mmCIF file with all atom_site columns, C-alpha atoms in Angstrom:
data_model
loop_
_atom_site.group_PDB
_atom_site.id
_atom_site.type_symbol
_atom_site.label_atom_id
_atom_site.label_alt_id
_atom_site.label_comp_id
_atom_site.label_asym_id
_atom_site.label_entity_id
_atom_site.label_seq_id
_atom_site.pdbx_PDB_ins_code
_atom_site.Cartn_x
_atom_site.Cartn_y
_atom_site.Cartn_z
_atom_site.occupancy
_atom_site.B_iso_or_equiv
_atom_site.pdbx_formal_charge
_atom_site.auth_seq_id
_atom_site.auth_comp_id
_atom_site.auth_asym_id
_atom_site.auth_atom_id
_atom_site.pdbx_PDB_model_num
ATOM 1   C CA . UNK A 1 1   ? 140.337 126.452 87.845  1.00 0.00 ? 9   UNK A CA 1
ATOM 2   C CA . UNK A 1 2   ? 137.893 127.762 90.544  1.00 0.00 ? 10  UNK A CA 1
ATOM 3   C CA . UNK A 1 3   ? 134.242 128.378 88.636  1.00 0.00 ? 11  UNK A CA 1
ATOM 4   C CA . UNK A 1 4   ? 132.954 131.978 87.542  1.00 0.00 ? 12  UNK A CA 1
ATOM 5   C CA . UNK A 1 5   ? 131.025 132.356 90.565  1.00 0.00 ? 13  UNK A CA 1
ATOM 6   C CA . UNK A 1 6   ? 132.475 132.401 93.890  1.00 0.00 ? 14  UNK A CA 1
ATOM 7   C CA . UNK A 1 7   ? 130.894 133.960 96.643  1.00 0.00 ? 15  UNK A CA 1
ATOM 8   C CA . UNK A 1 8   ? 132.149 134.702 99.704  1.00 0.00 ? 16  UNK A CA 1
ATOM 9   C CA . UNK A 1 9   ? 130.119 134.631 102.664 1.00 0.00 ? 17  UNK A CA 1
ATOM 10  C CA . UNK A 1 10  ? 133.098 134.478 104.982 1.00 0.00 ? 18  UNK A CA 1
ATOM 11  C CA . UNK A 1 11  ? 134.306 137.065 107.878 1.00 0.00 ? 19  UNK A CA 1
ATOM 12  C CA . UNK A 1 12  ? 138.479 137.222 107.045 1.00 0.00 ? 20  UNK A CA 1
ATOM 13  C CA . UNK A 1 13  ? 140.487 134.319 107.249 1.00 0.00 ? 21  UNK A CA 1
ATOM 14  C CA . UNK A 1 14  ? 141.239 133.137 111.038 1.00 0.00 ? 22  UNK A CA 1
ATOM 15  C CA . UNK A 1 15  ? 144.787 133.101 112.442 1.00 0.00 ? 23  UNK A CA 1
ATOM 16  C CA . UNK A 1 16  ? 145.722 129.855 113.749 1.00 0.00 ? 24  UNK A CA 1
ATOM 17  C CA . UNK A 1 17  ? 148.995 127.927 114.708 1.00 0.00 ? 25  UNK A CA 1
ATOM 18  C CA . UNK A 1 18  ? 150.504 128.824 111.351 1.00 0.00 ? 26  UNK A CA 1
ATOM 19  C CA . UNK A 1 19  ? 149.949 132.291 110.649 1.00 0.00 ? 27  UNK A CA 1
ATOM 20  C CA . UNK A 1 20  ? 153.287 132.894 108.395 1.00 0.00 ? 28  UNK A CA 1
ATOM 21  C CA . UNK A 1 21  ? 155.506 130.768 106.011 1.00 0.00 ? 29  UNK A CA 1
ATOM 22  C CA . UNK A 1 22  ? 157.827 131.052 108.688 1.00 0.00 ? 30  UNK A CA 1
ATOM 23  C CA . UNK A 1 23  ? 155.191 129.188 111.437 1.00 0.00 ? 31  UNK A CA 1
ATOM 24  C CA . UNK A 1 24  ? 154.990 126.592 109.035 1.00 0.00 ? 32  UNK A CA 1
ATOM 25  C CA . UNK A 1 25  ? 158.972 126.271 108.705 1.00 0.00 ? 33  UNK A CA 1
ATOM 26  C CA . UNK A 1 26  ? 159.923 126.060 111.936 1.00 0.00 ? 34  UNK A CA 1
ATOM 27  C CA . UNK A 1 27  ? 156.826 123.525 112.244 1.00 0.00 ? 35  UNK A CA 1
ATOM 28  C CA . UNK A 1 28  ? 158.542 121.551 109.462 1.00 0.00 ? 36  UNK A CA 1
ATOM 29  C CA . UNK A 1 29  ? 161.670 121.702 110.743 1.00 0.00 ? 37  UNK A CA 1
ATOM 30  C CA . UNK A 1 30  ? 160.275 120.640 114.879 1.00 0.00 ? 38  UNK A CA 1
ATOM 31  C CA . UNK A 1 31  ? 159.008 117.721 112.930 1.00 0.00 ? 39  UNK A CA 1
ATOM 32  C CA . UNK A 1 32  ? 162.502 116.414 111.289 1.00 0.00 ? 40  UNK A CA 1
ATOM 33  C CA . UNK A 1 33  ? 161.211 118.184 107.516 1.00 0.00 ? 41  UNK A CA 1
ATOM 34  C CA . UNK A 1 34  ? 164.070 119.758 105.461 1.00 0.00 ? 42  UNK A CA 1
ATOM 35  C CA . UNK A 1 35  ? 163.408 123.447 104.646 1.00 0.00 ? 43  UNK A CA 1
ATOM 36  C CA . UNK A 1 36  ? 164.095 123.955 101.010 1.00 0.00 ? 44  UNK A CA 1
ATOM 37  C CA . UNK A 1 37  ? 163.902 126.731 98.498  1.00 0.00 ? 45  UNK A CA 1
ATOM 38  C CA . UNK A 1 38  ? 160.886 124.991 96.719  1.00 0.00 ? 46  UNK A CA 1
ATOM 39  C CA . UNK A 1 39  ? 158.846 124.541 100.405 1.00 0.00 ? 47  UNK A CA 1
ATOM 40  C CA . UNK A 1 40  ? 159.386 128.377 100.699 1.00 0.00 ? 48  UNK A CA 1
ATOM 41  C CA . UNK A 1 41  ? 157.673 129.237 97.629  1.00 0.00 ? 49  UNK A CA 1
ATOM 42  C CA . UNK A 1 42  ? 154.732 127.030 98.325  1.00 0.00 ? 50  UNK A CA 1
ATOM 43  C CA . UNK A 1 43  ? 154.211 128.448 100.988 1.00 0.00 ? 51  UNK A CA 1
ATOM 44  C CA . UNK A 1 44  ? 153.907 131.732 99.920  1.00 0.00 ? 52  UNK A CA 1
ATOM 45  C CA . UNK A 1 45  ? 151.908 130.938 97.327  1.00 0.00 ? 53  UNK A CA 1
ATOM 46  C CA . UNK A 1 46  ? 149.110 129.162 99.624  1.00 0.00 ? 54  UNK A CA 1
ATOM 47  C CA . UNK A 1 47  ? 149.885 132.345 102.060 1.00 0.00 ? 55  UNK A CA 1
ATOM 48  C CA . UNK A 1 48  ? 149.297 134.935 99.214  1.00 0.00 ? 56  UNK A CA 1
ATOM 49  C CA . UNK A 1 49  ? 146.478 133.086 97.156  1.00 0.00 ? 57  UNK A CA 1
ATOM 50  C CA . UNK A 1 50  ? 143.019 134.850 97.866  1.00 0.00 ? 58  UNK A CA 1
ATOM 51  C CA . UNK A 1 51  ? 141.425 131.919 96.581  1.00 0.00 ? 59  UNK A CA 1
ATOM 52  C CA . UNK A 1 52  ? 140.972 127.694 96.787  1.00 0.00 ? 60  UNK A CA 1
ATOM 53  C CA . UNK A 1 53  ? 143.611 126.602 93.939  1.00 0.00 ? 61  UNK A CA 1
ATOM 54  C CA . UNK A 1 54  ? 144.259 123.144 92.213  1.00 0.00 ? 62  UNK A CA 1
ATOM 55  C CA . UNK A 1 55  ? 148.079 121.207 92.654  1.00 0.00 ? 63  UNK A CA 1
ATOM 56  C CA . UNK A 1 56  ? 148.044 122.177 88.849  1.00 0.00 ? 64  UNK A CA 1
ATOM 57  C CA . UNK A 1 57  ? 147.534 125.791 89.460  1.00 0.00 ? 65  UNK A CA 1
ATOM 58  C CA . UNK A 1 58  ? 149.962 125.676 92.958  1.00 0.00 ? 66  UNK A CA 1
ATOM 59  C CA . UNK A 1 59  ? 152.705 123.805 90.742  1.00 0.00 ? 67  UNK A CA 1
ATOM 60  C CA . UNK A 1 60  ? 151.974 126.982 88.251  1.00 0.00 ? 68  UNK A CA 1
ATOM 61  C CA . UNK A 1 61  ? 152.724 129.295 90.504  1.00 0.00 ? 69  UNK A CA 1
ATOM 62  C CA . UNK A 1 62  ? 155.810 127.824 91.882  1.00 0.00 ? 70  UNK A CA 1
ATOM 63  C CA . UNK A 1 63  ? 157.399 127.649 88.357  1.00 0.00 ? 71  UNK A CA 1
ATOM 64  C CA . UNK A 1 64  ? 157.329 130.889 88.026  1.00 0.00 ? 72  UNK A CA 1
ATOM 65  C CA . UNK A 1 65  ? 159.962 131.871 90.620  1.00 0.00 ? 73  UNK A CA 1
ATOM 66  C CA . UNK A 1 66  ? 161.631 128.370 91.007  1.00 0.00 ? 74  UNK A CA 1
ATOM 67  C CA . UNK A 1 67  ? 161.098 126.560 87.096  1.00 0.00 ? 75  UNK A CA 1
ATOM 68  C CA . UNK A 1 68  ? 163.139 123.538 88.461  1.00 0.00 ? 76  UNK A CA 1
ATOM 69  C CA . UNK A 1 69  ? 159.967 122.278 90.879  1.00 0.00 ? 77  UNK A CA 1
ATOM 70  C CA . UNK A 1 70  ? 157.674 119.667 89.406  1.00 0.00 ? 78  UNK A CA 1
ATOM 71  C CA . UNK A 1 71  ? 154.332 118.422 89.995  1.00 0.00 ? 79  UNK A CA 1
ATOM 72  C CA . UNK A 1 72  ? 155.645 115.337 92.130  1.00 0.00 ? 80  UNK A CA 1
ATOM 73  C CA . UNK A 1 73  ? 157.251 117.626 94.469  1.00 0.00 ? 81  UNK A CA 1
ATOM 74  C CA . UNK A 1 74  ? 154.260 120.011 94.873  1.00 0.00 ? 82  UNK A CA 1
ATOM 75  C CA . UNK A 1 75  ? 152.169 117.074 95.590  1.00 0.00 ? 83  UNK A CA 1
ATOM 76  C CA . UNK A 1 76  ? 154.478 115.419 98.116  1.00 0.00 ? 84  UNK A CA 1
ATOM 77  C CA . UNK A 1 77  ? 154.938 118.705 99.898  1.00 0.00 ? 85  UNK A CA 1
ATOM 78  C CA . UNK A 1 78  ? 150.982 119.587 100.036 1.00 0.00 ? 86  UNK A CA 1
ATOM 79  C CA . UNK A 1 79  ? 150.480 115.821 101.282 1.00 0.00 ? 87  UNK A CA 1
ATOM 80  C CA . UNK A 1 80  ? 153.371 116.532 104.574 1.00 0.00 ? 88  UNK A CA 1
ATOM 81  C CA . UNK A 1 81  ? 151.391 120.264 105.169 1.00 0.00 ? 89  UNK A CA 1
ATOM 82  C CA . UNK A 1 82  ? 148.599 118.047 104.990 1.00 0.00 ? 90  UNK A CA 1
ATOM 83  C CA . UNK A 1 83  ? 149.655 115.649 107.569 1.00 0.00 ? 91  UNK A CA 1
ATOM 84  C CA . UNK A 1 84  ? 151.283 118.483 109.545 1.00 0.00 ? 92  UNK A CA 1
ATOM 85  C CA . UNK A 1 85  ? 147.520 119.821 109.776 1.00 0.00 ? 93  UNK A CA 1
ATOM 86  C CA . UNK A 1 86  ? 149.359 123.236 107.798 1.00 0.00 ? 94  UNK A CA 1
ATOM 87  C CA . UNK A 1 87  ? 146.835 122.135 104.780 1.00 0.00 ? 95  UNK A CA 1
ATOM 88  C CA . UNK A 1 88  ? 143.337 121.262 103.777 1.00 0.00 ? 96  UNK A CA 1
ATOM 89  C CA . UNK A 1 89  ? 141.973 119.403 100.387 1.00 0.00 ? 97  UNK A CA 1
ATOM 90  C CA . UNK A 1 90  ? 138.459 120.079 99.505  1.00 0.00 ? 98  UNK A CA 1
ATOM 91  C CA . UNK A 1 91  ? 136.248 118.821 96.005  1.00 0.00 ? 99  UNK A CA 1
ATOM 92  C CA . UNK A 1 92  ? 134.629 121.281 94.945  1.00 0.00 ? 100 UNK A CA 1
ATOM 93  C CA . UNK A 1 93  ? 131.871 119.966 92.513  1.00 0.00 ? 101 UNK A CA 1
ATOM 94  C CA . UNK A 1 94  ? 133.534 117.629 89.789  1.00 0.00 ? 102 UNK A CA 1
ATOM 95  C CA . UNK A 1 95  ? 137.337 119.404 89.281  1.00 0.00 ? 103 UNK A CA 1
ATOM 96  C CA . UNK A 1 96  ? 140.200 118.555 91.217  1.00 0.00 ? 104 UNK A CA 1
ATOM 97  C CA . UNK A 1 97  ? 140.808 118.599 94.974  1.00 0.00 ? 105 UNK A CA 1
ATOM 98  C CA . UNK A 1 98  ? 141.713 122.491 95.605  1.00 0.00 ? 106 UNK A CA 1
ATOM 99  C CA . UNK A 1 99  ? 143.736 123.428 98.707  1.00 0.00 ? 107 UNK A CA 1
ATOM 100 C CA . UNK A 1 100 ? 143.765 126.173 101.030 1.00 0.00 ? 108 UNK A CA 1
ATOM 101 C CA . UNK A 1 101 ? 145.198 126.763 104.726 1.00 0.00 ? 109 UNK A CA 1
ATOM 102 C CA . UNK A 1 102 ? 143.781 124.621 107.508 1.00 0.00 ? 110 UNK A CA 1
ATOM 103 C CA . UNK A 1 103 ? 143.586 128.198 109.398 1.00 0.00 ? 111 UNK A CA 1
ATOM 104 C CA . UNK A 1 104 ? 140.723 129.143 106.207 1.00 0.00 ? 112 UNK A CA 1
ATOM 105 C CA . UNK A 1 105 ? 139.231 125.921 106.369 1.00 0.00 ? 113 UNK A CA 1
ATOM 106 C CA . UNK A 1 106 ? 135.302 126.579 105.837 1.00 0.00 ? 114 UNK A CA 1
ATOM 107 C CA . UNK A 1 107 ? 132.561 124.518 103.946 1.00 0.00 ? 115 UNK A CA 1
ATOM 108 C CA . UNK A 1 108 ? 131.029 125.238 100.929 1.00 0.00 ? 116 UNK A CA 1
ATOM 109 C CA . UNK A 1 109 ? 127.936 124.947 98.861  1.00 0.00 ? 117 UNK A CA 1
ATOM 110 C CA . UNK A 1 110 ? 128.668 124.213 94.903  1.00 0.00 ? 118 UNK A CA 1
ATOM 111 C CA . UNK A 1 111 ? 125.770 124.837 92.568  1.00 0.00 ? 119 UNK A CA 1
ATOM 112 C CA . UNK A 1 112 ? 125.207 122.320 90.153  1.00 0.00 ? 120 UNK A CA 1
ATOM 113 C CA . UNK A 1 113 ? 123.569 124.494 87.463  1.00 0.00 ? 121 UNK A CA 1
ATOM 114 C CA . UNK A 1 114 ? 126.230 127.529 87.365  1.00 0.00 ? 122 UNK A CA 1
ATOM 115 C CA . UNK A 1 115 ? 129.555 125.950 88.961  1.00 0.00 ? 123 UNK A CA 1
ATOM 116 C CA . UNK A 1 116 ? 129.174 128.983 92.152  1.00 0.00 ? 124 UNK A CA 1
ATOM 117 C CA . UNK A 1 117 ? 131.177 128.610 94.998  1.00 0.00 ? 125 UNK A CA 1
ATOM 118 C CA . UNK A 1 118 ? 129.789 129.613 98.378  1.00 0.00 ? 126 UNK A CA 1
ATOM 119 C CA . UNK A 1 119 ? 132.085 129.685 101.163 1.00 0.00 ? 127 UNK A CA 1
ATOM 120 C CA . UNK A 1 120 ? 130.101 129.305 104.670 1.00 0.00 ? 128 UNK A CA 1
ATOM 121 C CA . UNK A 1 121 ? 130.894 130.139 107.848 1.00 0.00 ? 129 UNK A CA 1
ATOM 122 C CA . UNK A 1 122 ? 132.242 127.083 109.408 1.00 0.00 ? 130 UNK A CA 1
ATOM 123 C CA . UNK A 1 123 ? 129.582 127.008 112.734 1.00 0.00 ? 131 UNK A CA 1
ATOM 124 C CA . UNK A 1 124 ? 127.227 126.495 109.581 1.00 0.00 ? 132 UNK A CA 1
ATOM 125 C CA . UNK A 1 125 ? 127.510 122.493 110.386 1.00 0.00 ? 133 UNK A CA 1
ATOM 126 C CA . UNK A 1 126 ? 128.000 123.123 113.986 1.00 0.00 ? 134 UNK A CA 1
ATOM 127 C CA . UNK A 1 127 ? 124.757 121.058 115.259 1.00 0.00 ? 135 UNK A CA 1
ATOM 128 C CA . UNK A 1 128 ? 125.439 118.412 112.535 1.00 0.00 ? 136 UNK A CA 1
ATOM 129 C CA . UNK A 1 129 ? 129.108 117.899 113.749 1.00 0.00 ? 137 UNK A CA 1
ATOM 130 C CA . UNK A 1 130 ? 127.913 118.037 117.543 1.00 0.00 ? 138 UNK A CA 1
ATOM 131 C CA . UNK A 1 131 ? 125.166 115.272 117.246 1.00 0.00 ? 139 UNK A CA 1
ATOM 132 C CA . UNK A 1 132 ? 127.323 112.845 114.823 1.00 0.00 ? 140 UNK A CA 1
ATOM 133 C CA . UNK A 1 133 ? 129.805 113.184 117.751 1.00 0.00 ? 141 UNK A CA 1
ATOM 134 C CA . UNK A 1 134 ? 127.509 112.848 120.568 1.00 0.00 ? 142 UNK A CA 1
ATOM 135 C CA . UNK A 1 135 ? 125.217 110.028 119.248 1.00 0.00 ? 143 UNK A CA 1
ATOM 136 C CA . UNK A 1 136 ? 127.466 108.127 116.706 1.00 0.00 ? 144 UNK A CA 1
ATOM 137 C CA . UNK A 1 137 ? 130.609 108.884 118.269 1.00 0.00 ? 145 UNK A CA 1
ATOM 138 C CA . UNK A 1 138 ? 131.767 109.904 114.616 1.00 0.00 ? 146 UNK A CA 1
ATOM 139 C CA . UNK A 1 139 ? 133.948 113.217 113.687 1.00 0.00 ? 147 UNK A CA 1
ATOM 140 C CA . UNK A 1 140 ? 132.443 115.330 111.017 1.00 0.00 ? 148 UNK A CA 1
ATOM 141 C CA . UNK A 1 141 ? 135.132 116.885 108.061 1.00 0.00 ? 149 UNK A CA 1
ATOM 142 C CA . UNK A 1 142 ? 132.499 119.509 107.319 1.00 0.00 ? 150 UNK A CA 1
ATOM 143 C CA . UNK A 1 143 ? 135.021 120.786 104.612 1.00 0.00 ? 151 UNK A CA 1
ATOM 144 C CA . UNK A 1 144 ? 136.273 117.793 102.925 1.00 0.00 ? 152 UNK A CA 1
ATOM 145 C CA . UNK A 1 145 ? 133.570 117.941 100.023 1.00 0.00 ? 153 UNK A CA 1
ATOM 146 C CA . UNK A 1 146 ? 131.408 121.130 99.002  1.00 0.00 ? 154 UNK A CA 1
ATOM 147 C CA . UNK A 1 147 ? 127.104 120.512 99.580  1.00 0.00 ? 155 UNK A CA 1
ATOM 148 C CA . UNK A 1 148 ? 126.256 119.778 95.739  1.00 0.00 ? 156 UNK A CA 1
ATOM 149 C CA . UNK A 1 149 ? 122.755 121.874 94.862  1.00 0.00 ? 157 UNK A CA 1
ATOM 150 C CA . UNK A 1 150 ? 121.013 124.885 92.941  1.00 0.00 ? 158 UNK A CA 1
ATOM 151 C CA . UNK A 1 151 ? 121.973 128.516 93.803  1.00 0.00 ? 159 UNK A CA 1
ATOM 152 C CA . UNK A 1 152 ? 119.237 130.993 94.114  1.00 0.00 ? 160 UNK A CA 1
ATOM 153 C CA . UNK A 1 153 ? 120.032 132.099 90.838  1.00 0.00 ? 161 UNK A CA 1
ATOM 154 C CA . UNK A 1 154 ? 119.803 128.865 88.803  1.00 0.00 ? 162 UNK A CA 1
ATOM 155 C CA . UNK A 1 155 ? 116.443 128.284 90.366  1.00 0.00 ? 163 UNK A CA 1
ATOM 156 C CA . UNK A 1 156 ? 114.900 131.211 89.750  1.00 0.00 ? 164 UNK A CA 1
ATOM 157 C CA . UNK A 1 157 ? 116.033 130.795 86.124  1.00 0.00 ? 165 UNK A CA 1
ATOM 158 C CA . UNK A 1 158 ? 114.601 127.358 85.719  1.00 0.00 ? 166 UNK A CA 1
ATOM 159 C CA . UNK A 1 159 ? 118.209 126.361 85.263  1.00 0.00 ? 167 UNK A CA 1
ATOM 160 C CA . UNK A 1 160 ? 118.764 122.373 85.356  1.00 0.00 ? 168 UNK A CA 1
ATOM 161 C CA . UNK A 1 161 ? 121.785 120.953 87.125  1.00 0.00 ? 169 UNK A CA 1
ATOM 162 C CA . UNK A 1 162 ? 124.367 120.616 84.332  1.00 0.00 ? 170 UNK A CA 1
ATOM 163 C CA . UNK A 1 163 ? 125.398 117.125 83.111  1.00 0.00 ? 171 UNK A CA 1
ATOM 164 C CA . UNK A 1 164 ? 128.289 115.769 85.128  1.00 0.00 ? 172 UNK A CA 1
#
């Protein structure tokens, strides 16, 4: 479950290659993938969610219009939309990977006091990305694993990080 503070600092979600279920289908299906009832409702539910969810929350979801899915299926289907580039995993503090379109991919702050969420712009780690590529030659996942810290709040309350 996503924590009781999550702020969005983010402009709407970008289109990209796969703005629709059916973008991702027909993706799927270009790459030999079999389209099945199950794939459909995962879909919509990443399409439809407003927010990062967990493969227990996705799997959750799913049940509810198609009961017969488990969790070994959700999982191998987000791990293909991963590799199809469809899907992107992010830690956000110390829960489970969460998921969300590779379209809405941004990076995050995660306060260690409160459990907020801040989404950030995604040129936030623009320079960062640019001079590990230039000078190291190394690509940058900016969104792979949320900035650990203390919100604004937390600090001004003298709030410690919480235990882990």
């Amino acid at each position: 479950m996503e924590s009781v503070l999550d702020v969005d600092l983010l402009p709407e979600p970008r289109a990209g290659p796969a703005a629709s279920p059916q973008d991702v289908l027909d993706l799927l299906r270009t790459n030999g993938g079999r389209v099945t009832r199950s794939r459909r409702v995962l879909l919509d539910v990443l399409f439809e969610a407003s927010r990062h969810l967990n493969a227990e929350e996705i799997a959750e979801a799913v049940a509810r219009v198609e009961p017969a899915v488990n969790m070994s299926t959700v999982y191998r289907n987000l791990e293909e939309l991963q590799h199809l580039g469809v899907v992107v995993h992010t830690h956000l503090g110390h829960g489970p990977a969460t998921y969300r379109l590779a379209a809405s991919a941004h990076p995050h702050l995660y306060c260690e006091s409160c459990g907020g969420i801040f989404h950030l712009p995604p040129a936030v780690f623009d320079e960062l990305v640019g001079v590990a590529s230039r000078e190291h030659g190394f690509t940058v996942d900016a969104n792979h694993f949320a900035i650990p810290g203390r919100c604004a709040g937390c600090v001004a309350k003298g709030v410690p990080p919480a235990a882990p």
